């Protein structure tokens, strides 16, 4: 008798463990996808705010005028950062890129000083940059303004595509996750279908029969969500050296939102799946339970 009880307890434990593992993996995918969707916009902002707009200065401009111009540019609403690069520094950077110093065979430095600007993300698009370019070229100290137009177009288009793809994946993942969790919960309830029938025979109400199953389902969802959050946190901890520059207050908020989504998804999906599964077995006759 004790052996049978131990075996039954073992089967029950294995069933719950399998359910928790299955639901944990599904919730992890939901959380990871949610985090990617939320971070897509932040990644877009990060990339656009690191695009450089080069303001090339005239050769005869005085140092005092350069400082004044840079100060005025810093005060502009579209400016994120500015950095002045003199002729000598520009020549050194070009020599490093080419592997040869151009001043050696030309006999002089052909480069001009420039102010490298990064723009706020709201202005990092071709339409806004075109307006900024026109206003900068009117300044007497400025010779020309250059920026990578094709790169900006490519970044903005790719970010839009990635956002649409991730949203589609999220919607599909929610449907798949419900089906997987529903089947997992249904198998767990299936093992107790005769217990449900016995409770009906002794006069237990449907709500009374459902209650322990629903509580167990919610607990399973919470445990699975906590495990899924631990897995996601562990992966981010391992990757922190590679994505550290992107981690900010906004990304931490996105991570907290992803945690909330995992918890809510775990509770709601397991609750609904358990409710529907128990209700199904409450409606069955005892003879039908042998053919399920």
PDB file of C-alpha atoms in Angstrom:
ATOM      1  CA  UNK A   1       0.000   0.000   0.000  1.00  0.00           C
ATOM      2  CA  UNK A   2       2.790   2.364   0.923  1.00  0.00           C
ATOM      3  CA  UNK A   3       4.607   1.518  -2.298  1.00  0.00           C
ATOM      4  CA  UNK A   4       1.530   2.429  -4.321  1.00  0.00           C
ATOM      5  CA  UNK A   5       1.173   5.699  -2.427  1.00  0.00           C
ATOM      6  CA  UNK A   6       4.843   6.465  -3.004  1.00  0.00           C
ATOM      7  CA  UNK A   7       4.496   5.684  -6.701  1.00  0.00           C
ATOM      8  CA  UNK A   8       1.404   7.875  -6.957  1.00  0.00           C
ATOM      9  CA  UNK A   9       3.193  10.681  -5.151  1.00  0.00           C
ATOM     10  CA  UNK A  10       6.164  10.233  -7.485  1.00  0.00           C
ATOM     11  CA  UNK A  11       3.975  10.387 -10.593  1.00  0.00           C
ATOM     12  CA  UNK A  12       2.234  13.489  -9.239  1.00  0.00           C
ATOM     13  CA  UNK A  13       5.577  15.161  -8.523  1.00  0.00           C
ATOM     14  CA  UNK A  14       6.888  14.308 -11.987  1.00  0.00           C
ATOM     15  CA  UNK A  15       3.704  15.615 -13.571  1.00  0.00           C
ATOM     16  CA  UNK A  16       3.945  18.928 -11.717  1.00  0.00           C
ATOM     17  CA  UNK A  17       7.662  19.206 -12.441  1.00  0.00           C
ATOM     18  CA  UNK A  18       7.039  18.603 -16.146  1.00  0.00           C
ATOM     19  CA  UNK A  19       4.284  21.223 -16.133  1.00  0.00           C
ATOM     20  CA  UNK A  20       6.513  23.778 -14.410  1.00  0.00           C
ATOM     21  CA  UNK A  21       9.408  23.166 -16.812  1.00  0.00           C
ATOM     22  CA  UNK A  22       7.169  23.389 -19.888  1.00  0.00           C
ATOM     23  CA  UNK A  23       5.435  26.551 -18.715  1.00  0.00           C
ATOM     24  CA  UNK A  24       8.763  28.091 -17.632  1.00  0.00           C
ATOM     25  CA  UNK A  25      10.236  27.688 -21.113  1.00  0.00           C
ATOM     26  CA  UNK A  26       7.144  29.174 -22.738  1.00  0.00           C
ATOM     27  CA  UNK A  27       7.095  32.143 -20.355  1.00  0.00           C
ATOM     28  CA  UNK A  28      10.809  32.690 -20.943  1.00  0.00           C
ATOM     29  CA  UNK A  29      10.160  32.989 -24.681  1.00  0.00           C
ATOM     30  CA  UNK A  30       7.314  35.422 -24.017  1.00  0.00           C
ATOM     31  CA  UNK A  31       9.489  37.518 -21.706  1.00  0.00           C
ATOM     32  CA  UNK A  32      12.498  37.505 -24.045  1.00  0.00           C
ATOM     33  CA  UNK A  33      10.362  38.538 -27.021  1.00  0.00           C
ATOM     34  CA  UNK A  34       8.651  41.257 -24.988  1.00  0.00           C
ATOM     35  CA  UNK A  35      12.043  42.581 -23.908  1.00  0.00           C
ATOM     36  CA  UNK A  36      13.297  42.648 -27.502  1.00  0.00           C
ATOM     37  CA  UNK A  37      10.206  44.533 -28.639  1.00  0.00           C
ATOM     38  CA  UNK A  38      10.620  47.112 -25.878  1.00  0.00           C
ATOM     39  CA  UNK A  39      14.363  47.484 -26.475  1.00  0.00           C
ATOM     40  CA  UNK A  40      13.997  47.909 -30.232  1.00  0.00           C
ATOM     41  CA  UNK A  41      12.973  51.533 -29.813  1.00  0.00           C
ATOM     42  CA  UNK A  42      15.776  52.174 -27.320  1.00  0.00           C
ATOM     43  CA  UNK A  43      18.282  50.531 -29.649  1.00  0.00           C
ATOM     44  CA  UNK A  44      17.019  52.741 -32.468  1.00  0.00           C
ATOM     45  CA  UNK A  45      17.481  55.834 -30.284  1.00  0.00           C
ATOM     46  CA  UNK A  46      20.986  54.693 -29.294  1.00  0.00           C
ATOM     47  CA  UNK A  47      22.062  54.152 -32.912  1.00  0.00           C
ATOM     48  CA  UNK A  48      20.559  57.391 -34.222  1.00  0.00           C
ATOM     49  CA  UNK A  49      22.058  59.458 -31.412  1.00  0.00           C
ATOM     50  CA  UNK A  50      25.501  58.102 -32.298  1.00  0.00           C
ATOM     51  CA  UNK A  51      25.298  59.055 -35.969  1.00  0.00           C
ATOM     52  CA  UNK A  52      27.716  61.868 -36.757  1.00  0.00           C
ATOM     53  CA  UNK A  53      26.961  65.103 -38.591  1.00  0.00           C
ATOM     54  CA  UNK A  54      30.254  66.687 -39.667  1.00  0.00           C
ATOM     55  CA  UNK A  55      30.375  70.493 -39.798  1.00  0.00           C
ATOM     56  CA  UNK A  56      33.518  71.350 -41.780  1.00  0.00           C
ATOM     57  CA  UNK A  57      34.941  74.773 -40.897  1.00  0.00           C
ATOM     58  CA  UNK A  58      36.738  77.297 -43.093  1.00  0.00           C
ATOM     59  CA  UNK A  59      40.518  77.370 -42.946  1.00  0.00           C
ATOM     60  CA  UNK A  60      40.854  80.975 -41.764  1.00  0.00           C
ATOM     61  CA  UNK A  61      38.491  80.738 -38.793  1.00  0.00           C
ATOM     62  CA  UNK A  62      39.881  81.950 -35.460  1.00  0.00           C
ATOM     63  CA  UNK A  63      39.965  79.781 -32.294  1.00  0.00           C
ATOM     64  CA  UNK A  64      37.684  82.229 -30.471  1.00  0.00           C
ATOM     65  CA  UNK A  65      35.126  81.962 -33.281  1.00  0.00           C
ATOM     66  CA  UNK A  66      35.333  78.174 -33.167  1.00  0.00           C
ATOM     67  CA  UNK A  67      34.570  78.158 -29.419  1.00  0.00           C
ATOM     68  CA  UNK A  68      31.692  80.574 -29.937  1.00  0.00           C
ATOM     69  CA  UNK A  69      30.258  78.465 -32.781  1.00  0.00           C
ATOM     70  CA  UNK A  70      30.541  75.248 -30.766  1.00  0.00           C
ATOM     71  CA  UNK A  71      28.817  76.904 -27.814  1.00  0.00           C
ATOM     72  CA  UNK A  72      25.976  78.068 -30.069  1.00  0.00           C
ATOM     73  CA  UNK A  73      25.627  74.590 -31.556  1.00  0.00           C
ATOM     74  CA  UNK A  74      25.462  73.063 -28.070  1.00  0.00           C
ATOM     75  CA  UNK A  75      22.540  75.362 -27.298  1.00  0.00           C
ATOM     76  CA  UNK A  76      20.523  74.215 -30.334  1.00  0.00           C
ATOM     77  CA  UNK A  77      17.481  72.040 -29.507  1.00  0.00           C
ATOM     78  CA  UNK A  78      18.523  69.315 -31.968  1.00  0.00           C
ATOM     79  CA  UNK A  79      22.090  68.912 -30.646  1.00  0.00           C
ATOM     80  CA  UNK A  80      23.045  65.936 -28.527  1.00  0.00           C
ATOM     81  CA  UNK A  81      26.841  66.349 -28.355  1.00  0.00           C
ATOM     82  CA  UNK A  82      29.567  68.297 -30.162  1.00  0.00           C
ATOM     83  CA  UNK A  83      33.288  67.669 -30.499  1.00  0.00           C
ATOM     84  CA  UNK A  84      35.836  69.897 -32.193  1.00  0.00           C
ATOM     85  CA  UNK A  85      38.522  68.133 -34.263  1.00  0.00           C
ATOM     86  CA  UNK A  86      41.428  70.313 -35.416  1.00  0.00           C
ATOM     87  CA  UNK A  87      43.394  69.846 -38.630  1.00  0.00           C
ATOM     88  CA  UNK A  88      46.238  67.946 -37.000  1.00  0.00           C
ATOM     89  CA  UNK A  89      43.929  65.472 -35.260  1.00  0.00           C
ATOM     90  CA  UNK A  90      41.992  64.924 -38.480  1.00  0.00           C
ATOM     91  CA  UNK A  91      45.245  64.204 -40.337  1.00  0.00           C
ATOM     92  CA  UNK A  92      46.306  61.649 -37.706  1.00  0.00           C
ATOM     93  CA  UNK A  93      42.929  59.875 -37.881  1.00  0.00           C
ATOM     94  CA  UNK A  94      43.102  59.763 -41.677  1.00  0.00           C
ATOM     95  CA  UNK A  95      46.671  58.408 -41.541  1.00  0.00           C
ATOM     96  CA  UNK A  96      45.522  55.617 -39.213  1.00  0.00           C
ATOM     97  CA  UNK A  97      42.686  54.705 -41.575  1.00  0.00           C
ATOM     98  CA  UNK A  98      44.836  54.795 -44.738  1.00  0.00           C
ATOM     99  CA  UNK A  99      47.983  53.435 -43.155  1.00  0.00           C
ATOM    100  CA  UNK A 100      49.931  56.349 -44.616  1.00  0.00           C
ATOM    101  CA  UNK A 101      50.238  60.012 -43.669  1.00  0.00           C
ATOM    102  CA  UNK A 102      48.895  62.192 -46.550  1.00  0.00           C
ATOM    103  CA  UNK A 103      50.957  65.170 -45.395  1.00  0.00           C
ATOM    104  CA  UNK A 104      54.194  63.309 -46.182  1.00  0.00           C
ATOM    105  CA  UNK A 105      53.683  63.135 -49.950  1.00  0.00           C
ATOM    106  CA  UNK A 106      51.562  66.296 -50.304  1.00  0.00           C
ATOM    107  CA  UNK A 107      53.859  68.447 -48.248  1.00  0.00           C
ATOM    108  CA  UNK A 108      50.979  70.090 -46.424  1.00  0.00           C
ATOM    109  CA  UNK A 109      47.830  69.182 -44.480  1.00  0.00           C
ATOM    110  CA  UNK A 110      44.863  69.245 -46.886  1.00  0.00           C
ATOM    111  CA  UNK A 111      42.272  68.676 -44.163  1.00  0.00           C
ATOM    112  CA  UNK A 112      40.167  71.257 -42.367  1.00  0.00           C
ATOM    113  CA  UNK A 113      38.989  71.490 -38.794  1.00  0.00           C
ATOM    114  CA  UNK A 114      35.463  70.329 -38.088  1.00  0.00           C
ATOM    115  CA  UNK A 115      32.853  70.047 -35.389  1.00  0.00           C
ATOM    116  CA  UNK A 116      31.447  66.523 -35.130  1.00  0.00           C
ATOM    117  CA  UNK A 117      27.822  66.651 -33.995  1.00  0.00           C
ATOM    118  CA  UNK A 118      25.456  63.957 -32.826  1.00  0.00           C
ATOM    119  CA  UNK A 119      21.772  64.748 -32.943  1.00  0.00           C
ATOM    120  CA  UNK A 120      18.915  63.887 -30.642  1.00  0.00           C
ATOM    121  CA  UNK A 121      17.038  60.861 -31.917  1.00  0.00           C
ATOM    122  CA  UNK A 122      13.912  62.840 -32.876  1.00  0.00           C
ATOM    123  CA  UNK A 123      15.998  64.850 -35.341  1.00  0.00           C
ATOM    124  CA  UNK A 124      18.058  61.939 -36.696  1.00  0.00           C
ATOM    125  CA  UNK A 125      16.126  61.537 -39.927  1.00  0.00           C
ATOM    126  CA  UNK A 126      16.841  62.823 -43.418  1.00  0.00           C
ATOM    127  CA  UNK A 127      14.065  65.428 -43.460  1.00  0.00           C
ATOM    128  CA  UNK A 128      15.169  67.074 -40.213  1.00  0.00           C
ATOM    129  CA  UNK A 129      18.857  66.803 -41.093  1.00  0.00           C
ATOM    130  CA  UNK A 130      18.233  68.490 -44.446  1.00  0.00           C
ATOM    131  CA  UNK A 131      16.723  71.497 -42.632  1.00  0.00           C
ATOM    132  CA  UNK A 132      19.585  71.522 -40.101  1.00  0.00           C
ATOM    133  CA  UNK A 133      22.097  71.308 -42.935  1.00  0.00           C
ATOM    134  CA  UNK A 134      20.618  74.356 -44.680  1.00  0.00           C
ATOM    135  CA  UNK A 135      20.693  76.422 -41.480  1.00  0.00           C
ATOM    136  CA  UNK A 136      24.309  75.430 -40.730  1.00  0.00           C
ATOM    137  CA  UNK A 137      25.539  76.210 -44.241  1.00  0.00           C
ATOM    138  CA  UNK A 138      24.312  79.784 -43.863  1.00  0.00           C
ATOM    139  CA  UNK A 139      26.792  80.352 -41.055  1.00  0.00           C
ATOM    140  CA  UNK A 140      29.899  82.311 -42.171  1.00  0.00           C
ATOM    141  CA  UNK A 141      32.300  79.965 -40.327  1.00  0.00           C
ATOM    142  CA  UNK A 142      30.987  76.820 -42.045  1.00  0.00           C
ATOM    143  CA  UNK A 143      32.350  75.564 -45.359  1.00  0.00           C
ATOM    144  CA  UNK A 144      30.205  72.460 -45.749  1.00  0.00           C
ATOM    145  CA  UNK A 145      28.082  69.950 -43.848  1.00  0.00           C
ATOM    146  CA  UNK A 146      28.243  66.218 -44.488  1.00  0.00           C
ATOM    147  CA  UNK A 147      26.346  63.229 -43.172  1.00  0.00           C
ATOM    148  CA  UNK A 148      25.653  59.644 -44.215  1.00  0.00           C
ATOM    149  CA  UNK A 149      22.219  59.926 -45.767  1.00  0.00           C
ATOM    150  CA  UNK A 150      22.005  56.326 -46.988  1.00  0.00           C
ATOM    151  CA  UNK A 151      23.013  54.971 -43.583  1.00  0.00           C
ATOM    152  CA  UNK A 152      20.255  56.914 -41.835  1.00  0.00           C
ATOM    153  CA  UNK A 153      17.655  55.643 -44.321  1.00  0.00           C
ATOM    154  CA  UNK A 154      18.860  52.074 -43.849  1.00  0.00           C
ATOM    155  CA  UNK A 155      18.773  52.270 -40.056  1.00  0.00           C
ATOM    156  CA  UNK A 156      15.274  53.759 -39.909  1.00  0.00           C
ATOM    157  CA  UNK A 157      13.878  51.215 -42.391  1.00  0.00           C
ATOM    158  CA  UNK A 158      15.510  48.273 -40.619  1.00  0.00           C
ATOM    159  CA  UNK A 159      14.229  49.404 -37.229  1.00  0.00           C
ATOM    160  CA  UNK A 160      10.685  49.591 -38.611  1.00  0.00           C
ATOM    161  CA  UNK A 161      10.996  46.130 -40.145  1.00  0.00           C
ATOM    162  CA  UNK A 162      12.397  44.638 -36.953  1.00  0.00           C
ATOM    163  CA  UNK A 163       9.571  46.191 -34.903  1.00  0.00           C
ATOM    164  CA  UNK A 164       6.904  44.760 -37.216  1.00  0.00           C
ATOM    165  CA  UNK A 165       8.545  41.316 -37.256  1.00  0.00           C
ATOM    166  CA  UNK A 166       8.879  41.216 -33.460  1.00  0.00           C
ATOM    167  CA  UNK A 167       5.265  42.271 -32.980  1.00  0.00           C
ATOM    168  CA  UNK A 168       4.165  39.495 -35.331  1.00  0.00           C
ATOM    169  CA  UNK A 169       6.363  36.977 -33.531  1.00  0.00           C
ATOM    170  CA  UNK A 170       4.943  38.128 -30.189  1.00  0.00           C
ATOM    171  CA  UNK A 171       1.360  37.608 -31.337  1.00  0.00           C
ATOM    172  CA  UNK A 172       2.185  34.175 -32.753  1.00  0.00           C
ATOM    173  CA  UNK A 173       4.104  33.234 -29.627  1.00  0.00           C
ATOM    174  CA  UNK A 174       1.166  34.122 -27.384  1.00  0.00           C
ATOM    175  CA  UNK A 175      -1.108  31.785 -29.384  1.00  0.00           C
ATOM    176  CA  UNK A 176       1.455  28.977 -29.352  1.00  0.00           C
ATOM    177  CA  UNK A 177       2.179  29.470 -25.665  1.00  0.00           C
ATOM    178  CA  UNK A 178      -1.502  29.228 -24.785  1.00  0.00           C
ATOM    179  CA  UNK A 179      -1.807  25.978 -26.745  1.00  0.00           C
ATOM    180  CA  UNK A 180       1.291  24.469 -25.084  1.00  0.00           C
ATOM    181  CA  UNK A 181       0.370  25.552 -21.570  1.00  0.00           C
ATOM    182  CA  UNK A 182      -3.244  24.492 -22.101  1.00  0.00           C
ATOM    183  CA  UNK A 183      -2.148  20.984 -23.149  1.00  0.00           C
ATOM    184  CA  UNK A 184       0.265  20.762 -20.220  1.00  0.00           C
ATOM    185  CA  UNK A 185      -2.428  21.773 -17.722  1.00  0.00           C
ATOM    186  CA  UNK A 186      -4.967  19.491 -19.388  1.00  0.00           C
ATOM    187  CA  UNK A 187      -2.669  16.491 -18.918  1.00  0.00           C
ATOM    188  CA  UNK A 188      -2.242  17.410 -15.259  1.00  0.00           C
ATOM    189  CA  UNK A 189      -6.003  17.641 -14.728  1.00  0.00           C
ATOM    190  CA  UNK A 190      -6.559  14.477 -16.787  1.00  0.00           C
ATOM    191  CA  UNK A 191      -4.737  12.428 -14.141  1.00  0.00           C
ATOM    192  CA  UNK A 192      -7.343  13.557 -11.585  1.00  0.00           C
ATOM    193  CA  UNK A 193     -10.482  13.190 -13.689  1.00  0.00           C
ATOM    194  CA  UNK A 194     -11.822  10.355 -11.557  1.00  0.00           C
ATOM    195  CA  UNK A 195     -11.233  12.388  -8.403  1.00  0.00           C
ATOM    196  CA  UNK A 196     -13.318  15.149  -9.967  1.00  0.00           C
ATOM    197  CA  UNK A 197     -16.081  12.655 -10.698  1.00  0.00           C
ATOM    198  CA  UNK A 198     -15.947  11.320  -7.127  1.00  0.00           C
ATOM    199  CA  UNK A 199     -16.309  14.834  -5.743  1.00  0.00           C
ATOM    200  CA  UNK A 200     -19.374  15.308  -7.949  1.00  0.00           C
ATOM    201  CA  UNK A 201     -20.906  12.122  -6.565  1.00  0.00           C
ATOM    202  CA  UNK A 202     -20.598  13.318  -2.965  1.00  0.00           C
ATOM    203  CA  UNK A 203     -22.396  16.548  -3.821  1.00  0.00           C
ATOM    204  CA  UNK A 204     -19.532  19.004  -4.226  1.00  0.00           C
ATOM    205  CA  UNK A 205     -20.414  22.087  -6.262  1.00  0.00           C
ATOM    206  CA  UNK A 206     -18.541  22.939  -9.453  1.00  0.00           C
ATOM    207  CA  UNK A 207     -16.962  26.025  -7.895  1.00  0.00           C
ATOM    208  CA  UNK A 208     -15.782  23.975  -4.906  1.00  0.00           C
ATOM    209  CA  UNK A 209     -14.200  21.376  -7.217  1.00  0.00           C
ATOM    210  CA  UNK A 210     -12.541  24.005  -9.401  1.00  0.00           C
ATOM    211  CA  UNK A 211     -11.055  26.010  -6.527  1.00  0.00           C
ATOM    212  CA  UNK A 212      -8.080  23.770  -5.573  1.00  0.00           C
ATOM    213  CA  UNK A 213      -7.218  23.182  -9.230  1.00  0.00           C
ATOM    214  CA  UNK A 214      -7.302  26.908  -9.968  1.00  0.00           C
ATOM    215  CA  UNK A 215      -5.148  27.700  -6.923  1.00  0.00           C
ATOM    216  CA  UNK A 216      -2.651  25.024  -7.962  1.00  0.00           C
ATOM    217  CA  UNK A 217      -2.673  26.410 -11.523  1.00  0.00           C
ATOM    218  CA  UNK A 218      -1.969  29.949 -10.308  1.00  0.00           C
ATOM    219  CA  UNK A 219       0.849  28.721  -8.048  1.00  0.00           C
ATOM    220  CA  UNK A 220       2.326  26.754 -10.955  1.00  0.00           C
ATOM    221  CA  UNK A 221       2.127  29.857 -13.145  1.00  0.00           C
ATOM    222  CA  UNK A 222       3.864  31.987 -10.501  1.00  0.00           C
ATOM    223  CA  UNK A 223       6.644  29.455  -9.924  1.00  0.00           C
ATOM    224  CA  UNK A 224       7.175  29.112 -13.662  1.00  0.00           C
ATOM    225  CA  UNK A 225       7.252  32.896 -14.097  1.00  0.00           C
ATOM    226  CA  UNK A 226       9.842  33.261 -11.328  1.00  0.00           C
ATOM    227  CA  UNK A 227      12.018  30.566 -12.909  1.00  0.00           C
ATOM    228  CA  UNK A 228      11.629  32.193 -16.344  1.00  0.00           C
ATOM    229  CA  UNK A 229      12.643  35.576 -14.888  1.00  0.00           C
ATOM    230  CA  UNK A 230      15.681  33.929 -13.326  1.00  0.00           C
ATOM    231  CA  UNK A 231      16.731  32.416 -16.665  1.00  0.00           C
ATOM    232  CA  UNK A 232      16.275  35.725 -18.502  1.00  0.00           C
ATOM    233  CA  UNK A 233      18.179  37.608 -15.794  1.00  0.00           C
ATOM    234  CA  UNK A 234      20.986  35.050 -15.904  1.00  0.00           C
ATOM    235  CA  UNK A 235      21.356  35.399 -19.678  1.00  0.00           C
ATOM    236  CA  UNK A 236      21.439  39.194 -19.432  1.00  0.00           C
ATOM    237  CA  UNK A 237      24.011  38.931 -16.626  1.00  0.00           C
ATOM    238  CA  UNK A 238      26.252  36.800 -18.834  1.00  0.00           C
ATOM    239  CA  UNK A 239      25.828  39.231 -21.750  1.00  0.00           C
ATOM    240  CA  UNK A 240      26.284  42.359 -19.633  1.00  0.00           C
ATOM    241  CA  UNK A 241      29.832  42.971 -20.923  1.00  0.00           C
ATOM    242  CA  UNK A 242      28.618  43.025 -24.531  1.00  0.00           C
ATOM    243  CA  UNK A 243      25.416  45.020 -24.041  1.00  0.00           C
ATOM    244  CA  UNK A 244      26.532  47.113 -21.078  1.00  0.00           C
ATOM    245  CA  UNK A 245      26.543  50.319 -23.123  1.00  0.00           C
ATOM    246  CA  UNK A 246      22.893  49.804 -23.981  1.00  0.00           C
ATOM    247  CA  UNK A 247      21.775  49.155 -20.404  1.00  0.00           C
ATOM    248  CA  UNK A 248      20.136  52.255 -18.983  1.00  0.00           C
ATOM    249  CA  UNK A 249      17.172  53.264 -16.871  1.00  0.00           C
ATOM    250  CA  UNK A 250      14.900  52.743 -19.882  1.00  0.00           C
ATOM    251  CA  UNK A 251      16.220  49.236 -20.497  1.00  0.00           C
ATOM    252  CA  UNK A 252      15.792  48.355 -16.815  1.00  0.00           C
ATOM    253  CA  UNK A 253      12.206  49.578 -17.061  1.00  0.00           C
ATOM    254  CA  UNK A 254      11.778  47.375 -20.127  1.00  0.00           C
ATOM    255  CA  UNK A 255      13.145  44.405 -18.169  1.00  0.00           C
ATOM    256  CA  UNK A 256      10.705  45.065 -15.312  1.00  0.00           C
ATOM    257  CA  UNK A 257       7.836  45.283 -17.808  1.00  0.00           C
ATOM    258  CA  UNK A 258       8.962  41.953 -19.293  1.00  0.00           C
ATOM    259  CA  UNK A 259       8.937  40.434 -15.803  1.00  0.00           C
ATOM    260  CA  UNK A 260       5.419  41.748 -15.247  1.00  0.00           C
ATOM    261  CA  UNK A 261       4.298  40.296 -18.586  1.00  0.00           C
ATOM    262  CA  UNK A 262       5.723  36.884 -17.636  1.00  0.00           C
ATOM    263  CA  UNK A 263       3.962  36.915 -14.262  1.00  0.00           C
ATOM    264  CA  UNK A 264       0.626  38.069 -15.663  1.00  0.00           C
ATOM    265  CA  UNK A 265       0.878  35.647 -18.610  1.00  0.00           C
ATOM    266  CA  UNK A 266       1.733  32.758 -16.305  1.00  0.00           C
ATOM    267  CA  UNK A 267      -1.217  33.457 -14.018  1.00  0.00           C
ATOM    268  CA  UNK A 268      -3.815  34.257 -16.690  1.00  0.00           C
ATOM    269  CA  UNK A 269      -2.932  31.453 -19.124  1.00  0.00           C
ATOM    270  CA  UNK A 270      -2.714  28.750 -16.428  1.00  0.00           C
ATOM    271  CA  UNK A 271      -5.938  30.028 -14.825  1.00  0.00           C
ATOM    272  CA  UNK A 272      -7.868  29.940 -18.095  1.00  0.00           C
ATOM    273  CA  UNK A 273      -6.395  26.588 -19.156  1.00  0.00           C
ATOM    274  CA  UNK A 274      -7.137  25.022 -15.755  1.00  0.00           C
ATOM    275  CA  UNK A 275     -10.661  26.437 -15.661  1.00  0.00           C
ATOM    276  CA  UNK A 276     -11.502  25.099 -19.124  1.00  0.00           C
ATOM    277  CA  UNK A 277      -9.907  21.690 -18.451  1.00  0.00           C
ATOM    278  CA  UNK A 278     -11.709  21.150 -15.140  1.00  0.00           C
ATOM    279  CA  UNK A 279     -14.979  22.343 -16.646  1.00  0.00           C
ATOM    280  CA  UNK A 280     -14.575  19.821 -19.447  1.00  0.00           C
ATOM    281  CA  UNK A 281     -14.213  16.912 -17.021  1.00  0.00           C
ATOM    282  CA  UNK A 282     -17.093  18.183 -14.886  1.00  0.00           C
ATOM    283  CA  UNK A 283     -19.359  17.751 -17.893  1.00  0.00           C
ATOM    284  CA  UNK A 284     -18.249  14.215 -18.739  1.00  0.00           C
ATOM    285  CA  UNK A 285     -20.062  11.070 -17.721  1.00  0.00           C
ATOM    286  CA  UNK A 286     -18.045   8.399 -15.965  1.00  0.00           C
ATOM    287  CA  UNK A 287     -18.204   6.067 -18.983  1.00  0.00           C
ATOM    288  CA  UNK A 288     -16.735   8.729 -21.265  1.00  0.00           C
ATOM    289  CA  UNK A 289     -13.694   9.204 -19.009  1.00  0.00           C
ATOM    290  CA  UNK A 290     -12.298   5.826 -20.095  1.00  0.00           C
ATOM    291  CA  UNK A 291     -12.196   6.840 -23.774  1.00  0.00           C
ATOM    292  CA  UNK A 292     -10.502  10.254 -23.487  1.00  0.00           C
TER     293      UNK A 292
END
